[in-house]
């Protein structure tokens, strides 16, 4: 059924996108394999890098559906609602549609189990997202990954500097980070192969058994979520009460607009997405340099939150649609409407921005140490770029 749907829906733009995705995926997979096959790295370093690569692949499987509009693909659970199929059997069938030396004997089931785990985890994430999509939590789940990825790209020079300073490519990750990457489900397959290569067979089979248990647990959770979708028993939308800030406002046109805007900031999905994106991007941009030992960005985190919140809030009238005519055609309300929106934005953004600024000033470097740091690292003259706070 899936193959027929894909074949009949392969328009020219979609075909190009599929080919491009396949090529990029093959190149990334080849790069992952090359890390383990090349002789440039020692066994320990190669294992650490593979563990990190597997973690990135797992994150890609989990977050990819969020960026692709839900990730349901061609087969939707609602299409099977009228068929006499149990949720568990439906989950197993849809999973099949999604899967399109001594250590080697362990590696084969480990690879298969690892693939099933990430596919099932991706389906569970999509199912849970469908449960909370109409809430602020759903807006945060979509906004935060995007914000962190963009911040990481902006801080790419700092991250590369930290990578070079720590000599990761010659001595591997720090022990705690290597252990953490192996403790994540994405690293269990690597652990089973490593322990099998060292003749620690009980641990290798124990890890494989743990992966099997995780597969069954994810399959059970997905079955429950599919059952809720096929029966129409989606989570009821939580009732949002009045905004506490709006209760003490004066009963004037300005107060009415402020109260309305505060409720909109707490209930509207688009506003929530904008706010969580501004908050997550600002924090990530200022916190990621900590991996290179740079704390000069911390005092500016609160200011960056305000700047990003202002940037995403410059066109709030666009969300009004045809309701904008009510304000335009009513005499004497434009000033109160504009000032009310500005005051509501200030009440939403200012407290968070001030708290982050105070914490950043307390945790950031003092002026003397900050001046010393400007002479070294990627943000000083030795690195070719002068230290500067984000603006």
Short mmCIF file of C-alpha atoms in Angstrom, two decimals:
data_model
loop_
_atom_site.label_atom_id
_atom_site.label_comp_id
_atom_site.label_asym_id
_atom_site.label_seq_id
_atom_site.Cartn_x
_atom_site.Cartn_y
_atom_site.Cartn_z
CA UNK A 1 0.00 0.00 0.00
CA UNK A 2 2.79 2.40 0.86
CA UNK A 3 4.72 1.62 -2.32
CA UNK A 4 1.62 2.26 -4.44
CA UNK A 5 0.96 5.56 -2.70
CA UNK A 6 4.56 6.66 -3.15
CA UNK A 7 4.61 5.65 -6.81
CA UNK A 8 1.41 7.54 -7.64
CA UNK A 9 2.39 10.65 -5.67
CA UNK A 10 5.91 11.05 -7.06
CA UNK A 11 5.54 14.43 -8.71
CA UNK A 12 8.60 16.11 -10.17
CA UNK A 13 9.37 18.38 -7.14
CA UNK A 14 8.86 15.51 -4.71
CA UNK A 15 11.05 13.20 -6.77
CA UNK A 16 13.87 15.75 -6.77
CA UNK A 17 13.54 16.21 -3.03
CA UNK A 18 13.61 12.43 -2.48
CA UNK A 19 16.72 12.03 -4.64
CA UNK A 20 18.47 14.91 -2.87
CA UNK A 21 17.62 13.45 0.55
CA UNK A 22 18.83 10.02 -0.50
CA UNK A 23 22.14 11.39 -1.77
CA UNK A 24 22.74 13.42 1.38
CA UNK A 25 21.79 10.47 3.56
CA UNK A 26 24.18 8.16 1.71
CA UNK A 27 26.99 10.69 2.01
CA UNK A 28 26.43 11.09 5.74
CA UNK A 29 26.21 7.32 6.18
CA UNK A 30 29.44 6.89 4.24
CA UNK A 31 31.10 9.47 6.45
CA UNK A 32 29.95 7.62 9.56
CA UNK A 33 31.33 4.35 8.21
CA UNK A 34 34.59 6.03 7.21
CA UNK A 35 35.18 7.15 10.79
CA UNK A 36 35.25 3.53 11.92
CA UNK A 37 37.10 2.16 8.89
CA UNK A 38 39.88 4.71 8.49
CA UNK A 39 43.26 4.26 10.12
CA UNK A 40 43.56 7.95 11.00
CA UNK A 41 42.04 7.43 14.44
CA UNK A 42 42.85 5.07 17.25
CA UNK A 43 40.28 2.51 18.35
CA UNK A 44 39.21 4.60 21.35
CA UNK A 45 38.89 7.82 19.33
CA UNK A 46 36.99 6.05 16.53
CA UNK A 47 34.58 4.51 19.04
CA UNK A 48 33.94 7.90 20.66
CA UNK A 49 33.32 9.55 17.29
CA UNK A 50 30.99 6.75 16.18
CA UNK A 51 29.04 7.06 19.45
CA UNK A 52 28.66 10.80 18.82
CA UNK A 53 27.63 10.18 15.19
CA UNK A 54 25.02 7.63 16.25
CA UNK A 55 23.64 10.11 18.78
CA UNK A 56 23.35 12.72 16.01
CA UNK A 57 21.59 10.21 13.74
CA UNK A 58 19.14 9.38 16.53
CA UNK A 59 18.43 13.07 17.14
CA UNK A 60 17.86 13.46 13.40
CA UNK A 61 15.29 10.66 13.41
CA UNK A 62 13.55 12.20 16.42
CA UNK A 63 13.52 15.81 15.24
CA UNK A 64 13.21 15.23 11.51
CA UNK A 65 9.42 14.73 11.64
CA UNK A 66 9.06 18.02 13.52
CA UNK A 67 10.73 19.84 10.63
CA UNK A 68 8.82 17.94 7.94
CA UNK A 69 5.32 18.88 9.08
CA UNK A 70 4.55 15.92 11.33
CA UNK A 71 6.36 13.08 9.58
CA UNK A 72 3.31 10.91 9.02
CA UNK A 73 4.34 10.15 5.43
CA UNK A 74 1.81 8.45 3.18
CA UNK A 75 0.19 5.91 5.51
CA UNK A 76 -1.88 7.56 8.24
CA UNK A 77 -3.45 5.64 11.13
CA UNK A 78 -6.85 7.21 10.40
CA UNK A 79 -6.95 5.33 7.09
CA UNK A 80 -7.20 2.05 9.04
CA UNK A 81 -9.81 3.20 11.56
CA UNK A 82 -12.63 1.14 9.98
CA UNK A 83 -10.59 -2.04 9.55
CA UNK A 84 -10.71 -4.84 12.16
CA UNK A 85 -7.05 -4.36 13.10
CA UNK A 86 -5.80 -4.07 16.67
CA UNK A 87 -3.55 -1.10 17.53
CA UNK A 88 -0.58 -3.40 18.22
CA UNK A 89 -0.94 -5.17 14.87
CA UNK A 90 -1.36 -1.81 13.13
CA UNK A 91 1.79 -0.50 14.80
CA UNK A 92 3.74 -3.56 13.67
CA UNK A 93 2.52 -3.17 10.10
CA UNK A 94 3.31 0.54 9.94
CA UNK A 95 6.74 -0.16 11.40
CA UNK A 96 7.40 -2.59 8.56
CA UNK A 97 6.38 0.10 6.11
CA UNK A 98 8.87 2.51 7.69
CA UNK A 99 11.87 0.15 7.59
CA UNK A 100 12.07 -0.04 4.03
CA UNK A 101 34.08 -12.26 12.96
CA UNK A 102 32.58 -12.77 16.54
CA UNK A 103 31.86 -9.06 16.98
CA UNK A 104 30.17 -9.12 13.56
CA UNK A 105 27.67 -11.72 14.83
CA UNK A 106 26.68 -9.26 17.54
CA UNK A 107 26.83 -6.25 15.21
CA UNK A 108 24.16 -7.61 12.85
CA UNK A 109 21.33 -7.86 15.41
CA UNK A 110 22.62 -4.68 17.10
CA UNK A 111 22.35 -2.69 13.86
CA UNK A 112 18.85 -4.03 13.22
CA UNK A 113 17.75 -3.31 16.78
CA UNK A 114 19.30 0.17 16.63
CA UNK A 115 17.39 0.95 13.44
CA UNK A 116 14.11 -0.29 14.88
CA UNK A 117 14.67 1.73 18.05
CA UNK A 118 15.21 5.04 16.23
CA UNK A 119 12.27 4.40 13.87
CA UNK A 120 9.94 3.55 16.76
CA UNK A 121 11.23 6.46 18.82
CA UNK A 122 10.52 8.76 15.88
CA UNK A 123 6.97 7.42 15.60
CA UNK A 124 6.41 7.85 19.35
CA UNK A 125 7.66 11.44 19.19
CA UNK A 126 5.28 12.18 16.32
CA UNK A 127 2.41 10.58 18.25
CA UNK A 128 3.16 12.53 21.41
CA UNK A 129 3.51 15.70 19.39
CA UNK A 130 0.03 15.12 17.98
CA UNK A 131 -1.29 14.93 21.53
CA UNK A 132 0.18 18.29 22.56
CA UNK A 133 0.37 20.14 19.24
CA UNK A 134 -2.42 22.54 20.17
CA UNK A 135 -0.73 23.53 23.42
CA UNK A 136 2.23 25.72 24.37
CA UNK A 137 4.22 22.53 24.94
CA UNK A 138 3.76 21.64 21.29
CA UNK A 139 4.97 25.08 20.23
CA UNK A 140 8.06 24.65 22.42
CA UNK A 141 8.79 21.20 20.99
CA UNK A 142 8.86 22.68 17.50
CA UNK A 143 10.64 25.95 18.30
CA UNK A 144 13.43 24.81 20.62
CA UNK A 145 15.20 22.35 18.24
CA UNK A 146 15.19 24.91 15.44
CA UNK A 147 16.54 27.59 17.76
CA UNK A 148 19.35 25.39 19.11
CA UNK A 149 20.42 24.27 15.63
CA UNK A 150 20.56 27.84 14.31
CA UNK A 151 22.46 28.98 17.42
CA UNK A 152 24.95 26.13 16.95
CA UNK A 153 25.53 27.24 13.35
CA UNK A 154 26.11 30.82 14.52
CA UNK A 155 28.56 29.55 17.16
CA UNK A 156 30.27 27.18 14.72
CA UNK A 157 33.65 28.91 15.04
CA UNK A 158 33.59 28.64 18.82
CA UNK A 159 32.62 24.96 18.70
CA UNK A 160 35.38 24.16 16.21
CA UNK A 161 37.88 26.00 18.40
CA UNK A 162 36.77 23.98 21.42
CA UNK A 163 37.07 20.79 19.37
CA UNK A 164 40.63 21.64 18.41
CA UNK A 165 41.67 22.78 21.87
CA UNK A 166 40.43 19.57 23.46
CA UNK A 167 42.30 17.38 20.91
CA UNK A 168 39.23 15.23 20.43
CA UNK A 169 40.54 13.79 17.17
CA UNK A 170 43.72 12.52 18.84
CA UNK A 171 42.70 11.41 22.31
CA UNK A 172 38.91 11.12 22.10
CA UNK A 173 36.23 12.67 24.28
CA UNK A 174 36.52 13.18 27.99
CA UNK A 175 35.70 9.96 29.87
CA UNK A 176 32.41 11.30 31.22
CA UNK A 177 31.22 12.35 27.74
CA UNK A 178 32.22 9.06 26.16
CA UNK A 179 30.38 7.17 28.91
CA UNK A 180 27.31 9.38 28.46
CA UNK A 181 27.20 8.78 24.69
CA UNK A 182 27.41 5.03 25.25
CA UNK A 183 24.75 5.13 27.98
CA UNK A 184 22.24 6.68 25.58
CA UNK A 185 20.09 4.18 23.64
CA UNK A 186 21.80 5.36 20.45
CA UNK A 187 25.10 3.96 21.76
CA UNK A 188 23.90 0.57 23.01
CA UNK A 189 24.73 -1.14 19.71
CA UNK A 190 28.30 0.19 19.88
CA UNK A 191 28.61 -1.03 23.48
CA UNK A 192 27.48 -4.53 22.50
CA UNK A 193 30.07 -4.71 19.70
CA UNK A 194 32.87 -3.35 21.92
CA UNK A 195 32.13 -5.79 24.73
CA UNK A 196 31.83 -8.72 22.30
CA UNK A 197 35.19 -7.81 20.85
CA UNK A 198 36.64 -7.96 24.36
CA UNK A 199 35.03 -11.38 25.00
CA UNK A 200 32.62 -9.90 27.56
CA UNK A 201 29.79 -11.94 26.10
CA UNK A 202 27.36 -11.70 29.06
CA UNK A 203 27.40 -7.91 28.88
CA UNK A 204 27.08 -7.96 25.09
CA UNK A 205 24.01 -10.19 25.19
CA UNK A 206 22.64 -8.17 28.11
CA UNK A 207 22.84 -4.99 26.04
CA UNK A 208 21.14 -6.73 23.11
CA UNK A 209 18.40 -7.94 25.45
CA UNK A 210 17.99 -4.39 26.74
CA UNK A 211 17.59 -3.14 23.19
CA UNK A 212 14.92 -5.77 22.60
CA UNK A 213 13.06 -4.70 25.73
CA UNK A 214 13.24 -1.06 24.60
CA UNK A 215 11.85 -2.02 21.18
CA UNK A 216 8.89 -3.77 22.82
CA UNK A 217 8.29 -0.83 25.15
CA UNK A 218 8.33 1.70 22.31
CA UNK A 219 6.07 -0.54 20.24
CA UNK A 220 3.60 -0.71 23.15
CA UNK A 221 3.60 3.08 23.58
CA UNK A 222 3.11 3.61 19.86
CA UNK A 223 0.24 1.10 19.87
CA UNK A 224 -1.51 3.09 22.59
CA UNK A 225 -1.03 6.35 20.67
CA UNK A 226 -2.33 4.75 17.45
CA UNK A 227 -5.34 3.43 19.33
CA UNK A 228 -6.14 6.93 20.55
CA UNK A 229 -5.91 8.31 17.02
CA UNK A 230 -7.93 5.61 15.27
CA UNK A 231 -10.69 5.82 17.89
CA UNK A 232 -10.73 9.61 17.98
CA UNK A 233 -9.77 9.72 21.67
CA UNK A 234 -7.22 12.50 21.35
CA UNK A 235 -6.17 14.41 24.41
CA UNK A 236 -8.62 17.14 25.29
CA UNK A 237 -7.28 20.63 25.04
CA UNK A 238 -6.54 22.01 28.46
CA UNK A 239 -8.72 24.91 29.52
CA UNK A 240 -6.67 28.03 29.94
CA UNK A 241 -7.74 30.33 32.73
CA UNK A 242 -7.50 34.08 32.88
CA UNK A 243 -4.12 35.73 32.91
CA UNK A 244 -3.12 36.91 36.37
CA UNK A 245 -1.44 40.01 34.97
CA UNK A 246 -4.65 41.06 33.26
CA UNK A 247 -6.85 41.00 36.35
CA UNK A 248 -5.41 44.13 37.94
CA UNK A 249 -5.48 46.30 34.82
CA UNK A 250 -7.73 49.38 34.64
CA UNK A 251 -11.02 49.13 32.78
CA UNK A 252 -9.98 51.46 29.99
CA UNK A 253 -9.38 50.91 26.27
CA UNK A 254 -5.66 50.60 27.00
CA UNK A 255 -6.25 48.09 29.81
CA UNK A 256 -8.59 46.05 27.61
CA UNK A 257 -5.99 45.79 24.85
CA UNK A 258 -3.26 44.83 27.32
CA UNK A 259 -5.46 42.10 28.86
CA UNK A 260 -6.37 40.78 25.42
CA UNK A 261 -2.75 40.72 24.30
CA UNK A 262 -1.58 38.95 27.47
CA UNK A 263 -4.15 36.23 26.89
CA UNK A 264 -3.06 35.97 23.26
CA UNK A 265 0.60 35.57 24.24
CA UNK A 266 -0.37 32.72 26.58
CA UNK A 267 -2.80 30.93 24.24
CA UNK A 268 -1.91 31.59 20.60
CA UNK A 269 0.31 28.91 19.07
CA UNK A 270 2.13 31.31 16.74
CA UNK A 271 2.94 33.74 19.54
CA UNK A 272 4.10 30.87 21.74
CA UNK A 273 6.34 29.59 18.95
CA UNK A 274 7.88 33.03 18.49
CA UNK A 275 8.49 33.44 22.22
CA UNK A 276 10.05 30.01 22.76
CA UNK A 277 12.21 30.44 19.68
CA UNK A 278 13.54 33.82 20.87
CA UNK A 279 14.20 32.45 24.36
CA UNK A 280 15.87 29.20 23.25
CA UNK A 281 17.98 30.86 20.55
CA UNK A 282 19.28 33.55 22.89
CA UNK A 283 20.16 31.10 25.66
CA UNK A 284 21.78 28.61 23.29
CA UNK A 285 23.81 31.31 21.53
CA UNK A 286 25.23 32.53 24.84
CA UNK A 287 25.63 29.14 26.55
CA UNK A 288 27.31 27.18 23.74
CA UNK A 289 30.58 29.19 24.01
CA UNK A 290 30.97 27.71 27.50
CA UNK A 291 32.37 24.56 25.85
CA UNK A 292 35.37 26.71 24.87
CA UNK A 293 35.59 28.26 28.33
CA UNK A 294 34.16 31.60 27.16
CA UNK A 295 31.80 33.31 29.59
CA UNK A 296 31.81 36.81 28.08
CA UNK A 297 28.46 36.19 26.39
CA UNK A 298 26.54 35.38 29.56
CA UNK A 299 25.91 38.99 30.70
CA UNK A 300 24.37 39.73 27.30
CA UNK A 301 21.93 36.82 27.26
CA UNK A 302 19.04 38.81 28.71
CA UNK A 303 19.55 41.67 26.25
CA UNK A 304 19.62 39.18 23.39
CA UNK A 305 16.31 37.70 24.60
CA UNK A 306 14.73 41.17 24.41
CA UNK A 307 16.22 41.84 20.95
CA UNK A 308 15.04 38.51 19.53
CA UNK A 309 11.59 38.92 21.13
CA UNK A 310 11.35 42.36 19.51
CA UNK A 311 12.44 40.91 16.16
CA UNK A 312 9.74 38.21 16.18
CA UNK A 313 7.11 40.67 17.43
CA UNK A 314 7.51 43.42 14.84
CA UNK A 315 4.56 42.20 12.75
CA UNK A 316 1.94 41.14 15.28
CA UNK A 317 -0.81 42.84 13.29
CA UNK A 318 -0.36 40.31 10.49
CA UNK A 319 -1.99 37.64 12.67
CA UNK A 320 -5.18 39.70 13.05
CA UNK A 321 -6.32 39.03 9.51
CA UNK A 322 -9.63 40.67 8.63
CA UNK A 323 -10.14 41.60 12.30
CA UNK A 324 -7.68 44.42 11.70
CA UNK A 325 -10.49 46.35 10.00
CA UNK A 326 -12.31 46.61 13.33
CA UNK A 327 -9.46 48.69 14.73
CA UNK A 328 -8.97 50.70 11.54
CA UNK A 329 -12.65 51.61 11.21
CA UNK A 330 -13.25 52.45 14.88
CA UNK A 331 -12.40 56.11 15.61
CA UNK A 332 -9.97 56.88 18.41
CA UNK A 333 -8.77 53.33 19.25
CA UNK A 334 -5.57 53.05 17.22
CA UNK A 335 -3.37 54.75 19.83
CA UNK A 336 -4.72 52.59 22.67
CA UNK A 337 -4.39 49.46 20.52
CA UNK A 338 -0.78 50.16 19.59
CA UNK A 339 0.30 51.18 23.09
CA UNK A 340 -1.55 48.22 24.59
CA UNK A 341 0.29 45.76 22.37
CA UNK A 342 3.61 47.37 23.24
CA UNK A 343 2.88 47.31 26.98
CA UNK A 344 1.76 43.66 26.84
CA UNK A 345 4.96 42.72 25.01
CA UNK A 346 6.94 44.52 27.72
CA UNK A 347 5.10 42.66 30.50
CA UNK A 348 5.81 39.32 28.81
CA UNK A 349 9.45 39.89 27.87
CA UNK A 350 10.90 42.24 30.48
CA UNK A 351 10.70 39.97 33.60
CA UNK A 352 12.39 37.04 31.85
CA UNK A 353 14.99 39.26 30.24
CA UNK A 354 15.85 40.95 33.54
CA UNK A 355 16.19 37.63 35.39
CA UNK A 356 18.47 36.20 32.70
CA UNK A 357 20.55 39.39 32.71
CA UNK A 358 21.04 39.25 36.47
CA UNK A 359 22.03 35.58 36.32
CA UNK A 360 24.36 36.25 33.39
CA UNK A 361 26.08 39.09 35.22
CA UNK A 362 26.50 36.89 38.28
CA UNK A 363 27.88 33.93 36.34
CA UNK A 364 29.82 35.81 33.65
CA UNK A 365 33.49 36.65 33.80
CA UNK A 366 34.62 39.70 35.74
CA UNK A 367 36.09 42.60 33.73
CA UNK A 368 39.75 41.68 34.47
CA UNK A 369 39.40 38.07 33.37
CA UNK A 370 37.32 39.18 30.40
CA UNK A 371 40.13 41.50 29.30
CA UNK A 372 42.65 38.67 29.62
CA UNK A 373 40.52 36.40 27.47
CA UNK A 374 40.41 38.90 24.65
CA UNK A 375 44.04 38.15 24.00
CA UNK A 376 43.59 34.49 23.17
CA UNK A 377 41.14 32.11 21.59
CA UNK A 378 38.99 32.55 18.51
CA UNK A 379 37.61 35.88 19.78
CA UNK A 380 40.96 37.57 20.45
CA UNK A 381 43.76 38.94 18.25
CA UNK A 382 45.50 35.56 18.25
CA UNK A 383 42.43 34.02 16.64
CA UNK A 384 41.96 36.80 14.11
CA UNK A 385 38.67 38.11 15.55
CA UNK A 386 38.23 40.60 18.39
CA UNK A 387 35.87 39.64 21.23
CA UNK A 388 32.50 41.28 20.85
CA UNK A 389 29.20 40.84 22.58
CA UNK A 390 26.26 39.81 20.41
CA UNK A 391 24.12 42.70 19.38
#
